[in-house]
Structures are given as structure tokens and as C-alpha cells.
PDB file of C-alpha atoms in Angstrom:
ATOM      1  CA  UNK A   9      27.430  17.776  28.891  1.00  0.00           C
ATOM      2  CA  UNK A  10      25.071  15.954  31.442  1.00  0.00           C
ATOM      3  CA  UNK A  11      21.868  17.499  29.998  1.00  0.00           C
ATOM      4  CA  UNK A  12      23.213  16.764  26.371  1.00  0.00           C
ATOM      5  CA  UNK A  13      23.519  12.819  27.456  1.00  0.00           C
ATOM      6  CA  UNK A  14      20.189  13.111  29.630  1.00  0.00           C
ATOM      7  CA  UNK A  15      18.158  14.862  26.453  1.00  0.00           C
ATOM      8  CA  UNK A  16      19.493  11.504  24.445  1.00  0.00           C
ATOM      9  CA  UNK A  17      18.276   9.320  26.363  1.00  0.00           C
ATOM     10  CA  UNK A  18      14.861  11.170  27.218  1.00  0.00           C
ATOM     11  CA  UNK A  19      14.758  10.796  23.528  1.00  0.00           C
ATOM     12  CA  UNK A  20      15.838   7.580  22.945  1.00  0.00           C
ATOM     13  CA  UNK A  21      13.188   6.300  25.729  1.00  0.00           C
ATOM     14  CA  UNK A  22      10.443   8.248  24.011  1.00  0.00           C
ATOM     15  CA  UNK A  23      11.241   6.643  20.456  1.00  0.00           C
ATOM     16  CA  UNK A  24      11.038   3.037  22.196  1.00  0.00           C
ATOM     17  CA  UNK A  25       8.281   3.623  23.967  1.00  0.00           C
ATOM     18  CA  UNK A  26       6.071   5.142  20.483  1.00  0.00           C
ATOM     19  CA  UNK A  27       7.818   2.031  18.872  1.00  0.00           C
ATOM     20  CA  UNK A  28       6.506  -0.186  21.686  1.00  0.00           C
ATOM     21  CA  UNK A  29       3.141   1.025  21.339  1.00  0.00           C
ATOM     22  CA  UNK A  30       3.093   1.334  17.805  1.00  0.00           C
ATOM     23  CA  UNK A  31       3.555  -2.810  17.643  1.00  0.00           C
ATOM     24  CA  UNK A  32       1.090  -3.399  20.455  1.00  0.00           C
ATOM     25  CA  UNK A  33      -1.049  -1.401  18.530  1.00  0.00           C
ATOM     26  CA  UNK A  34      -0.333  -3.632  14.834  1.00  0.00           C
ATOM     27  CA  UNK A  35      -0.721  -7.156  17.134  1.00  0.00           C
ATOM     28  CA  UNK A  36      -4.137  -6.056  18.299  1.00  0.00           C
ATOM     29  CA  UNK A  37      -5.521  -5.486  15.116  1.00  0.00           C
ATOM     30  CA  UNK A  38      -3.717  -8.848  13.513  1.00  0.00           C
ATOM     31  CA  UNK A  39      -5.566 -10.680  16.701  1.00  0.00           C
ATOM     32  CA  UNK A  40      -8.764  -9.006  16.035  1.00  0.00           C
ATOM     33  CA  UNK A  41      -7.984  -9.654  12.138  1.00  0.00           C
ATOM     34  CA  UNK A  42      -8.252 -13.551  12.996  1.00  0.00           C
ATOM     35  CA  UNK A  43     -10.956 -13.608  15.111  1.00  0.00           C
ATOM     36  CA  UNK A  44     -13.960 -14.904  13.578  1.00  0.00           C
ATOM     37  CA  UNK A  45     -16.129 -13.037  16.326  1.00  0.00           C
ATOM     38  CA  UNK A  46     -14.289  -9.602  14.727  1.00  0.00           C
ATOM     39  CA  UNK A  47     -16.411 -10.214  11.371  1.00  0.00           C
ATOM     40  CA  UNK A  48     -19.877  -9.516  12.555  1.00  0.00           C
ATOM     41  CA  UNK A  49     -22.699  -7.874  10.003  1.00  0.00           C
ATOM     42  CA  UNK A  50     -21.844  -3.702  11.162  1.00  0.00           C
ATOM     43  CA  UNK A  51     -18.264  -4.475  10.441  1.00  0.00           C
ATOM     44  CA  UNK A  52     -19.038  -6.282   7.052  1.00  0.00           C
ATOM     45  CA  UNK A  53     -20.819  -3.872   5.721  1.00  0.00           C
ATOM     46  CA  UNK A  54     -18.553  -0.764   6.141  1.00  0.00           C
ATOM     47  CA  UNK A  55     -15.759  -3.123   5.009  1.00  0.00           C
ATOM     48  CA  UNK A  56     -18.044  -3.550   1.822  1.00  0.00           C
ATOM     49  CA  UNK A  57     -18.086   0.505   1.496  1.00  0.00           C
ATOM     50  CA  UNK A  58     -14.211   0.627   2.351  1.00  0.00           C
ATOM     51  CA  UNK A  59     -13.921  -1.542  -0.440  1.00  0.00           C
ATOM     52  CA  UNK A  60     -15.591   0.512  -2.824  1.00  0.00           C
ATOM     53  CA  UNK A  61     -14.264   3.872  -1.398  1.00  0.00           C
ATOM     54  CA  UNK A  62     -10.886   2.845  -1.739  1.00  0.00           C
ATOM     55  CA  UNK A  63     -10.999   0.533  -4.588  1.00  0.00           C
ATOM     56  CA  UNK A  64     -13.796   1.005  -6.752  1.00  0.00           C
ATOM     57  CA  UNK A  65     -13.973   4.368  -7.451  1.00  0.00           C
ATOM     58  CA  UNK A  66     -10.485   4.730  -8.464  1.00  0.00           C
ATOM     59  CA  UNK A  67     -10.814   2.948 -11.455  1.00  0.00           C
ATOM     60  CA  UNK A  68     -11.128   5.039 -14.025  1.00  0.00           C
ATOM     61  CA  UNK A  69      -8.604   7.325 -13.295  1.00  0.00           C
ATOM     62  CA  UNK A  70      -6.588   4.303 -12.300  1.00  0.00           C
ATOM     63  CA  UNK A  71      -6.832   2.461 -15.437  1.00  0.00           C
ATOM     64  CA  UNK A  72      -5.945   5.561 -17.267  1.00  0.00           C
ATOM     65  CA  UNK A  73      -2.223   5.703 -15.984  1.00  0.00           C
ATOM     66  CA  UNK A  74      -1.936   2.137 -15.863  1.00  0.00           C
ATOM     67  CA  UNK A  75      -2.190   2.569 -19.590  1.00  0.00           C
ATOM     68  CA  UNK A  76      -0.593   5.855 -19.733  1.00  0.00           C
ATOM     69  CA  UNK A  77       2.397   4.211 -17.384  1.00  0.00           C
ATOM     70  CA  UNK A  78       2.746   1.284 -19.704  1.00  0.00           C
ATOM     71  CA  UNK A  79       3.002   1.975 -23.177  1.00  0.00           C
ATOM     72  CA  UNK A  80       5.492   4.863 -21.779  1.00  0.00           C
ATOM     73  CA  UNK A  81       7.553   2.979 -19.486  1.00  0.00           C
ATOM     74  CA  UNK A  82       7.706  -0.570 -20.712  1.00  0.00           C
ATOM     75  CA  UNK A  83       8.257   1.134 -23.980  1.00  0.00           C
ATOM     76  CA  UNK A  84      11.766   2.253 -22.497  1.00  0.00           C
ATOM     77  CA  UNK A  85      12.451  -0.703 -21.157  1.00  0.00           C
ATOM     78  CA  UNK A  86      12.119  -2.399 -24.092  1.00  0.00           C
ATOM     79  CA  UNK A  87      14.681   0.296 -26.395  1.00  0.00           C
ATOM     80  CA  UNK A  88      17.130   0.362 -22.888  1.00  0.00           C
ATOM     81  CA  UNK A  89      17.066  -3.781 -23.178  1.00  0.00           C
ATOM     82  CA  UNK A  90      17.425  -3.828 -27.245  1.00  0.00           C
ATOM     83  CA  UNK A  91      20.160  -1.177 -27.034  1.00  0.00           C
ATOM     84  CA  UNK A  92      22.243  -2.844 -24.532  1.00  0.00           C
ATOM     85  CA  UNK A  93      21.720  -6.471 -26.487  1.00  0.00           C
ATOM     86  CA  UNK A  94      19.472  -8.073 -24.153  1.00  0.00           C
ATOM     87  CA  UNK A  95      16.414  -8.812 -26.831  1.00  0.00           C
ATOM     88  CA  UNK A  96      16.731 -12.864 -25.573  1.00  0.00           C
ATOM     89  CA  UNK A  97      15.608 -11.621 -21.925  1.00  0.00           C
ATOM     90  CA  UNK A  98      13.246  -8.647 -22.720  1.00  0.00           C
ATOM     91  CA  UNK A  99      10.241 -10.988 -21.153  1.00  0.00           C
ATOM     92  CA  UNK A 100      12.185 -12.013 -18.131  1.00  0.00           C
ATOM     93  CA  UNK A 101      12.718  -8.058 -17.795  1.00  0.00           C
ATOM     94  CA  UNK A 102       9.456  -6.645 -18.131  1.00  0.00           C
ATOM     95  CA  UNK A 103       7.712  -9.114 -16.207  1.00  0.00           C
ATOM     96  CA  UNK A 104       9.956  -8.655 -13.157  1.00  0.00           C
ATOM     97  CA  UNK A 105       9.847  -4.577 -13.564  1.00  0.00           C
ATOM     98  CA  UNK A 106       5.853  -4.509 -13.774  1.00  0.00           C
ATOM     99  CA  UNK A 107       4.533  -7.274 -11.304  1.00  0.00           C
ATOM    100  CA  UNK A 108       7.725  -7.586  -9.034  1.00  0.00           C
ATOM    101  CA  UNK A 109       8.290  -3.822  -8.269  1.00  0.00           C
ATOM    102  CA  UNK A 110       6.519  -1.586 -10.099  1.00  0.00           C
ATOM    103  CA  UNK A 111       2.714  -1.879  -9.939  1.00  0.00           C
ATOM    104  CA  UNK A 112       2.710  -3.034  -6.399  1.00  0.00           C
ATOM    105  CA  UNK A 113       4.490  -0.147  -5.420  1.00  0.00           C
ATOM    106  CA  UNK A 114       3.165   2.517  -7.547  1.00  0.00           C
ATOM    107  CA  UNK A 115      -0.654   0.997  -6.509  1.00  0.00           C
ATOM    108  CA  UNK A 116       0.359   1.637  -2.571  1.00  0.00           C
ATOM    109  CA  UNK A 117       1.732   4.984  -3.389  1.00  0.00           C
ATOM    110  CA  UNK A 118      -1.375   6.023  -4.886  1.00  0.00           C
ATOM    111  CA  UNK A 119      -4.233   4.644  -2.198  1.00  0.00           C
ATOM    112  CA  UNK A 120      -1.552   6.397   0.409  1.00  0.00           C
ATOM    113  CA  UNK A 121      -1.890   9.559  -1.572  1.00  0.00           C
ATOM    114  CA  UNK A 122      -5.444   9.324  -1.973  1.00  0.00           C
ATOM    115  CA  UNK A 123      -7.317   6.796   0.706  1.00  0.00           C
ATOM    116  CA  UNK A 124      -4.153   7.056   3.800  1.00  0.00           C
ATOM    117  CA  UNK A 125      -4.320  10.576   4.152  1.00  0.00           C
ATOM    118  CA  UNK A 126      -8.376  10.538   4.082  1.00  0.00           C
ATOM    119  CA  UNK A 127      -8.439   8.011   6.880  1.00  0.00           C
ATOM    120  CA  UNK A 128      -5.834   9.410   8.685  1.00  0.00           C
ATOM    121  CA  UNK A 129      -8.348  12.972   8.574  1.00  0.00           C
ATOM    122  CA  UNK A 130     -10.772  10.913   9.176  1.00  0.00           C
ATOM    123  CA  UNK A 131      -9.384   9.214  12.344  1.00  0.00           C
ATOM    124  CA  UNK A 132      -7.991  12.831  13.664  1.00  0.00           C
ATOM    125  CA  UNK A 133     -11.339  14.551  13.383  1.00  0.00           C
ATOM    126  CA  UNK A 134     -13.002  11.857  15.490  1.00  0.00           C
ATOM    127  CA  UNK A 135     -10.990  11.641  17.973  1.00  0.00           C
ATOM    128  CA  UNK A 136     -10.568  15.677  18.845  1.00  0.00           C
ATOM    129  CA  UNK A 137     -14.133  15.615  18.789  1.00  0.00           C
ATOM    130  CA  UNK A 138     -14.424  13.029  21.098  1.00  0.00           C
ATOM    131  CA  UNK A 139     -16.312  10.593  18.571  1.00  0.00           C
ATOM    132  CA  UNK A 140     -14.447   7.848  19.773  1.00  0.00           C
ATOM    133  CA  UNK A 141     -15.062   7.998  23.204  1.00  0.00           C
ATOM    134  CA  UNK A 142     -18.883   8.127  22.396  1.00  0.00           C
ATOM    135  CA  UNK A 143     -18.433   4.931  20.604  1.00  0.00           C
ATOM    136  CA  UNK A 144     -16.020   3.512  23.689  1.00  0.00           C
ATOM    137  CA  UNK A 145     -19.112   4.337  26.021  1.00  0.00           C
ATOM    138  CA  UNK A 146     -21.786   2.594  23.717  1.00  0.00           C
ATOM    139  CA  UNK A 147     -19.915  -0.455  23.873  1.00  0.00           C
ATOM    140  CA  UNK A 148     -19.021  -0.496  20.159  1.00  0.00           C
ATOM    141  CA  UNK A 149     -15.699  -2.381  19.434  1.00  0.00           C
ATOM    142  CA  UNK A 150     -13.440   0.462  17.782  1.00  0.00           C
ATOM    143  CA  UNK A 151     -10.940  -2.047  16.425  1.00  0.00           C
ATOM    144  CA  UNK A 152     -13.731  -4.194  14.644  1.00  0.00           C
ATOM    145  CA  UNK A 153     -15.888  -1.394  13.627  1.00  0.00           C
ATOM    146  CA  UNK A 154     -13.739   1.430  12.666  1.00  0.00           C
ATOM    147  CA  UNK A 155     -10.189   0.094  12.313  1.00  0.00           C
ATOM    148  CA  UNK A 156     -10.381  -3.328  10.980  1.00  0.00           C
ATOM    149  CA  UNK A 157     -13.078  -2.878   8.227  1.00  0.00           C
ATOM    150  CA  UNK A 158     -10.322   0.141   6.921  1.00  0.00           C
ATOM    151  CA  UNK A 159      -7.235  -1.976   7.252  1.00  0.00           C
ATOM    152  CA  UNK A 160      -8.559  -5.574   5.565  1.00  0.00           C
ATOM    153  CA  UNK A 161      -9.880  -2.777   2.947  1.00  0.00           C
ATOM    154  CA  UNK A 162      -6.976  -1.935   2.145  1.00  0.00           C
ATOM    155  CA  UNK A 163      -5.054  -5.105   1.852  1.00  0.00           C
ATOM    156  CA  UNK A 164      -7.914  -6.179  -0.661  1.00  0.00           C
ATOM    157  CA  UNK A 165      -7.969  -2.643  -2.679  1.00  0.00           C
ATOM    158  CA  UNK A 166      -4.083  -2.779  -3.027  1.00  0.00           C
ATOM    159  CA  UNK A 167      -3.871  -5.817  -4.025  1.00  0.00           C
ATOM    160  CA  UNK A 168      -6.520  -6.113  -6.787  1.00  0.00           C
ATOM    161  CA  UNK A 169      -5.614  -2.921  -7.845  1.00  0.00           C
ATOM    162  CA  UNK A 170      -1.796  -4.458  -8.554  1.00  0.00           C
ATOM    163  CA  UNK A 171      -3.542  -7.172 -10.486  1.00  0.00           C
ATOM    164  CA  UNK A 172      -5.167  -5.242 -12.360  1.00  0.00           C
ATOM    165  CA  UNK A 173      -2.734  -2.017 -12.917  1.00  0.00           C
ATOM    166  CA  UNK A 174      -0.293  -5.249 -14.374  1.00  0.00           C
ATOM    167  CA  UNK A 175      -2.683  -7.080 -16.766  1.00  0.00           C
ATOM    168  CA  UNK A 176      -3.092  -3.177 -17.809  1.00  0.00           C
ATOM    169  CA  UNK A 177       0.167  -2.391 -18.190  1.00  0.00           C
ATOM    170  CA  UNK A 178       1.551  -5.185 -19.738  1.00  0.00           C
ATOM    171  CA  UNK A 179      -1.537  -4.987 -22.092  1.00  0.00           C
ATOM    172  CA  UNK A 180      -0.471  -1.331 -23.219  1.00  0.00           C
ATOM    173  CA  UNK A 181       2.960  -2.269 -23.416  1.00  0.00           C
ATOM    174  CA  UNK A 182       2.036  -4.170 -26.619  1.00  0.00           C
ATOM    175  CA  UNK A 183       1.453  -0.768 -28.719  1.00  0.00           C
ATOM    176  CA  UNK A 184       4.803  -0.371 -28.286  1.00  0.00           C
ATOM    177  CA  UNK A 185       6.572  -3.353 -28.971  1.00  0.00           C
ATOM    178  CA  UNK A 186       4.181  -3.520 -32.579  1.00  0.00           C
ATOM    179  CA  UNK A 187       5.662  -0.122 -33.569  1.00  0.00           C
ATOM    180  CA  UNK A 188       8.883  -0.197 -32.568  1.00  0.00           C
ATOM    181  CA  UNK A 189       9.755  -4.168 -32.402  1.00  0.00           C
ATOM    182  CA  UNK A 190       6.875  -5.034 -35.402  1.00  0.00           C
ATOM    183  CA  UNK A 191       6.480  -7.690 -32.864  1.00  0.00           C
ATOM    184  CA  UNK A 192       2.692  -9.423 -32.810  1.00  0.00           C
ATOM    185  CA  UNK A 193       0.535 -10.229 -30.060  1.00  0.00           C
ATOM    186  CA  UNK A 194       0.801 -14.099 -30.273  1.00  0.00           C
ATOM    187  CA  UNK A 195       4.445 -13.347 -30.328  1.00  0.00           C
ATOM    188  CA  UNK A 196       4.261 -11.113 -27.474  1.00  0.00           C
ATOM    189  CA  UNK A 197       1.598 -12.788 -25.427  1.00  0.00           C
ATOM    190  CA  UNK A 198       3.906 -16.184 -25.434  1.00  0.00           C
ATOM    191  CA  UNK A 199       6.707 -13.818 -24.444  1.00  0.00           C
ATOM    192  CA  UNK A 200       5.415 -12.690 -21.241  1.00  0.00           C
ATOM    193  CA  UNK A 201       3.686 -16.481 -20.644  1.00  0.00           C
ATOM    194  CA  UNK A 202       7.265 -18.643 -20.781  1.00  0.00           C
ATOM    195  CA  UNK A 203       9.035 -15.856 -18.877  1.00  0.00           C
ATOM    196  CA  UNK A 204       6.367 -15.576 -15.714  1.00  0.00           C
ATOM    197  CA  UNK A 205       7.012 -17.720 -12.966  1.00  0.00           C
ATOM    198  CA  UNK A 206       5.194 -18.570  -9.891  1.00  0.00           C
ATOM    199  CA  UNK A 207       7.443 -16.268  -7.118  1.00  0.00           C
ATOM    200  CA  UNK A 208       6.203 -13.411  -9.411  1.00  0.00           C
ATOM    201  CA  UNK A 209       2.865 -14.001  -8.313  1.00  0.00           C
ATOM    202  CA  UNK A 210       4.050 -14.642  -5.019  1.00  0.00           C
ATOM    203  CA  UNK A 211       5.935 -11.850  -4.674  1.00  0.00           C
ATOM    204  CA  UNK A 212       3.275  -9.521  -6.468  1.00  0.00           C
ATOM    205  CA  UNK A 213       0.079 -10.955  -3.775  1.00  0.00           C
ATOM    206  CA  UNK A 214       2.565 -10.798  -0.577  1.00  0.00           C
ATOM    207  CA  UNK A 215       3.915  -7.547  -1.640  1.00  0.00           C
ATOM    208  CA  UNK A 216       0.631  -5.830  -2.054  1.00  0.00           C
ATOM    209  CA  UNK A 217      -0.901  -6.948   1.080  1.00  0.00           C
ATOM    210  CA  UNK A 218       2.036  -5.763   3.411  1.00  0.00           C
ATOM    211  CA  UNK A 219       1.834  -2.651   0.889  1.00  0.00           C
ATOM    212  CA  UNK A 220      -1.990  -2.049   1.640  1.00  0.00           C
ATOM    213  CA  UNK A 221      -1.678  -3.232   6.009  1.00  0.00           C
ATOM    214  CA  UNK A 222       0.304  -0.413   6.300  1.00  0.00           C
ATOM    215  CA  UNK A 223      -1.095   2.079   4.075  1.00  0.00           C
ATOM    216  CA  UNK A 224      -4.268   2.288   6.618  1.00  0.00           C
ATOM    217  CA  UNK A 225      -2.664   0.647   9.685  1.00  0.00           C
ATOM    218  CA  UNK A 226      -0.180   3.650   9.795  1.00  0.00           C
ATOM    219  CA  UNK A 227      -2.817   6.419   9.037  1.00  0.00           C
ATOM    220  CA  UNK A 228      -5.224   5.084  11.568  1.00  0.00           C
ATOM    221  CA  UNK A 229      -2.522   4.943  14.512  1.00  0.00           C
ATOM    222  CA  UNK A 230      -1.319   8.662  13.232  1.00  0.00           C
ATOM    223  CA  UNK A 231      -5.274   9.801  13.756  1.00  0.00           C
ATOM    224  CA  UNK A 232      -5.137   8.139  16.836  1.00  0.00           C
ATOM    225  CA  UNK A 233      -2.584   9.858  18.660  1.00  0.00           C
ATOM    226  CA  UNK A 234      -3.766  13.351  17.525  1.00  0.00           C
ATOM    227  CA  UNK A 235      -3.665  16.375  20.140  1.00  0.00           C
ATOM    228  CA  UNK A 236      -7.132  17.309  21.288  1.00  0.00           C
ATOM    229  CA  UNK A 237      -7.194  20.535  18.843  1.00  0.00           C
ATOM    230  CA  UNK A 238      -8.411  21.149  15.300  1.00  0.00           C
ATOM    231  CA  UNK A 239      -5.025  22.332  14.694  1.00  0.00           C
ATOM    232  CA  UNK A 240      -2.893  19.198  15.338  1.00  0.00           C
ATOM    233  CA  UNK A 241      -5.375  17.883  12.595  1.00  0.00           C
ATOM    234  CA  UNK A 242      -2.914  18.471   9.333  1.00  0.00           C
ATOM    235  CA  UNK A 243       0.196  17.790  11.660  1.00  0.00           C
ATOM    236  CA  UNK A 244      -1.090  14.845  12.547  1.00  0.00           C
ATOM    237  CA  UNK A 245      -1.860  13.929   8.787  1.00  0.00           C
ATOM    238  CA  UNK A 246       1.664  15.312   7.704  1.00  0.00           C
ATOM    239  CA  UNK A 247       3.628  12.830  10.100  1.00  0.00           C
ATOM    240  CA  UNK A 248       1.383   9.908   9.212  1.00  0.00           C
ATOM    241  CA  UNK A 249       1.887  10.748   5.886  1.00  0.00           C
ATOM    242  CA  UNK A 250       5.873  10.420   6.128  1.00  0.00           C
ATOM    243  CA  UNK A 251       5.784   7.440   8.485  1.00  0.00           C
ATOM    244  CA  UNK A 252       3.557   5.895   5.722  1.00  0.00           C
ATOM    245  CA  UNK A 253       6.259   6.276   3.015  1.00  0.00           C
ATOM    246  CA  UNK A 254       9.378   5.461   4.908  1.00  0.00           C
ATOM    247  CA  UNK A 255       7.291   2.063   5.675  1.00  0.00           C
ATOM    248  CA  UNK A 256       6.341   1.572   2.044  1.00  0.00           C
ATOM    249  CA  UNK A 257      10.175   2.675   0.961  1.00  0.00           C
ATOM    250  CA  UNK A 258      11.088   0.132   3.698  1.00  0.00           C
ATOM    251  CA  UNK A 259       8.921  -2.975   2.521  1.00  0.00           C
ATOM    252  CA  UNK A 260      10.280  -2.222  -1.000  1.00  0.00           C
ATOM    253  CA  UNK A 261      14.216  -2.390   0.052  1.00  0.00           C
ATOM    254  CA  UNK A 262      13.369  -5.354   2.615  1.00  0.00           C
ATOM    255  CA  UNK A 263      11.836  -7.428  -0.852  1.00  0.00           C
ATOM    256  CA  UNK A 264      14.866  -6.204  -3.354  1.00  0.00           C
ATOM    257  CA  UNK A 265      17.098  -7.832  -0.238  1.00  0.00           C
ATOM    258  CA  UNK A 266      15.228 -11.189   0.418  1.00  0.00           C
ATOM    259  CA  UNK A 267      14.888 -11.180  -3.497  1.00  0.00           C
ATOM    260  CA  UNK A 268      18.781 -10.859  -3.780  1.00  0.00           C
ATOM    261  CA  UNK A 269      19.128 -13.889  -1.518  1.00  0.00           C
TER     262      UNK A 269
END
């Protein structure tokens, strides 16, 4: 009975401590994140490649399910709203599905899928082979040149990205609503205008960038903790991995509750 209450609490110890370090870790990099010293040339120009790693080259295959995604989806929410008698408020609905919840989310999903687990590989293999020591003993600023440039990177590729996977998807969503509403663009277009509002926006920018600080903060302090073998390499990728989505499950329910307020 003792050793079952002493195992809890060894436990429960170990969980505050990671937790504890986990947030010293996040308020180092929001300190170095407002530090005008932090943004020195080096670190500017691998943010610039972060950018286009993470961002740019996603594009195409991006803008193919953003268009994929809308004509599909906001074509069902369109029939779901007609069929239950809610025509009057099929603007107010769409434009709260695709920029409130949808593309924000579904934009961090996929740079988690694609860019978190890369840098969290990429963060693992450099420190089992001591890379970041190296750096440590040439003076070089980890935080500013590795960890920063990755994390503002992904703030800015998320939320672009949400931008642009809405204009996209409320774009597409127009096929539908000609063929099955015989509705036209000016109709559609002033639609969508009188039922956006400014907390959409809000909501869509501040959602995004707490969406894309975790998906490389998370990652990056997963690589970071790594055993020193080649082995704890996809273990370490595989727990950063689920961290990553209980955060970005967590953000989501946190803004449905402040939202409900």
C-alpha cells in the first residue's frame, strides 16, 4: 500500500517538475521573442528560410484541399442549414464554421503533420549528436538561432496559411451554392460581407498564432529532451507528436468556451 502511495507521488512530482520546466522553457523563448537584440541578421535569415520551408512550399498542395475542402464541406453546410430552415442565417453559419474553427484548425493540423514532426527530427538528431553543444561552446545563442527563427515561423506560416485556406474556401464554396442554391456571386459575395464581423478576424489572427507557437514550441522542447541514442529519435518524435495535438485539441476547446461566454 505504501509503495502504491509513494509510486503516486514519485509520479505526480515528476509530471510537475516536466510541467515546470516545460513553462520555463515557453517564457524564455517569449523573452527572447521580445528582445530586439534576439533579431540579429543569422537569425533573420533562417527565419526567412523557415518561412518558406514551412509556408511557401505548401502551397500548392495546400490550395488544392482548401478548394477540395470547400466546395465539399461548405456545400453540406449549406443543404444541413436549408434542410433544417435556417436559409436567413446560412452567412452567419459559414463564416463562423470556416474562419472561426475550421481553417485555423485544420491549417495547424497540417504544418504539425508536416513541419512539427520535421523540427522535432530535426531537434532530436542534433542534440544525440551533440550539435548543440558545439553550438553552446561557439557562443552561438541556441534560442535566437535555432529555436526562435522556427517558432516566429510558425506563428507567421499558420496564420497566413488560415487567411488564405479561408478566402479559398469560401471562394470554392460558391460552385456550390450556384448549382444547388442558383444563387450568384454578387448575391453570395454580399452574403458573406454583412454576416462577417470583426471578432471573426480576431478570433481567426489570435487563434492561428497560439495554433502555430505551439506547433514548433512543442516539437522543439520534445527534440530537446531526447535520450542520447539514435533510437529515442522516433520516440521522441511520437510523444511530441501527441503532446502537440492534445495542445492544439486544447486551444480549440479553450476558444469554443471563451466564445460561449
Amino acid at each position: 500500500m505504501f509503495k502504491f502511495i509513494e509510486s503516486i507521488g514519485d509520479k505526480t512530482i515528476k509530471s510537475l517538475e516536466s510541467l515546470f520546466e516545460a513553462l520555463k522553457f515557453t517564457s524564455i523563448c517569449l523573452i527572447h521573442m521580445v528582445q530586439p537584440s534576439s533579431y540579429n541578421p543569422a537569425m533573420r535569415m533562417v527565419l526567412t528560410k523557415q518561412i518558406y520551408f514551412t509556408a511557401v512550399g505548401i502551397i500548392p498542395i495546400f490550395t488544392m484541399m482548401a478548394i477540395l475542402f470547400g466546395s465539399v464541406i461548405i456545400g453540406v453546410v449549406i443543404a444541413l442549414a436549408t434542410e433544417y430552415g435556417l436559409t436567413d442565417k446560412i452567412g452567419s453559419i459559414i463564416i463562423t464554421f470556416v474562419i472561426d474553427e475550421f481553417a485555423p484548425f485544420f491549417t495547424a493540423l497540417l504544418i504539425s503533420l508536416r513541419s512539427g514532426a520535421a523540427v522535432n527530427t530535426e531537434i532530436a538528431v542534433m542534440k544525440v549528436n551533440k550539435e548543440l553543444n558545439t553550438l553552446e561552446e561557439y557562443k552561438i545563442d541556441i534560442i535566437n538561432y535555432l529555436f526562435l527563427p522556427r517558432i516566429i515561423s510558425g506563428m507567421i506560416s499558420v496564420t497566413s496559411l488560415s487567411i488564405l485556406f479561408a478566402i479559398i474556401m469560401l471562394s470554392s464554396g460558391y460552385l456550390f451554392t450556384l448549382f444547388y442554391m442558383n444563387m450568384d456571386f454578387h448575391t453570395y459575395k454580399q452574403l458573406l460581407i454583412h454576416s462577417i464581423e470583426v471578432s471573426d478576424l480576431v478570433i481567426l489572427l489570435l487563434k492561428s498564432m497560439a495554433f502555430g507557437f505551439v506547433t514548433m514550441l512543442i516539437p522543439i522542447y520534445s527534440g530537446l529532451n531526447t535520450a542520447s541514442s539514435y533510437t529515442a529519435i522516433p520516440i521522441s518524435v511520437l510523444n511530441g507528436m501527441v503532446k502537440l495535438f492534445i495542445a492544439l485539441f486544447f486551444i480549440e476547446v479553450l476558444s469554443l468556451l471563451l466564445q460561449s461566454i
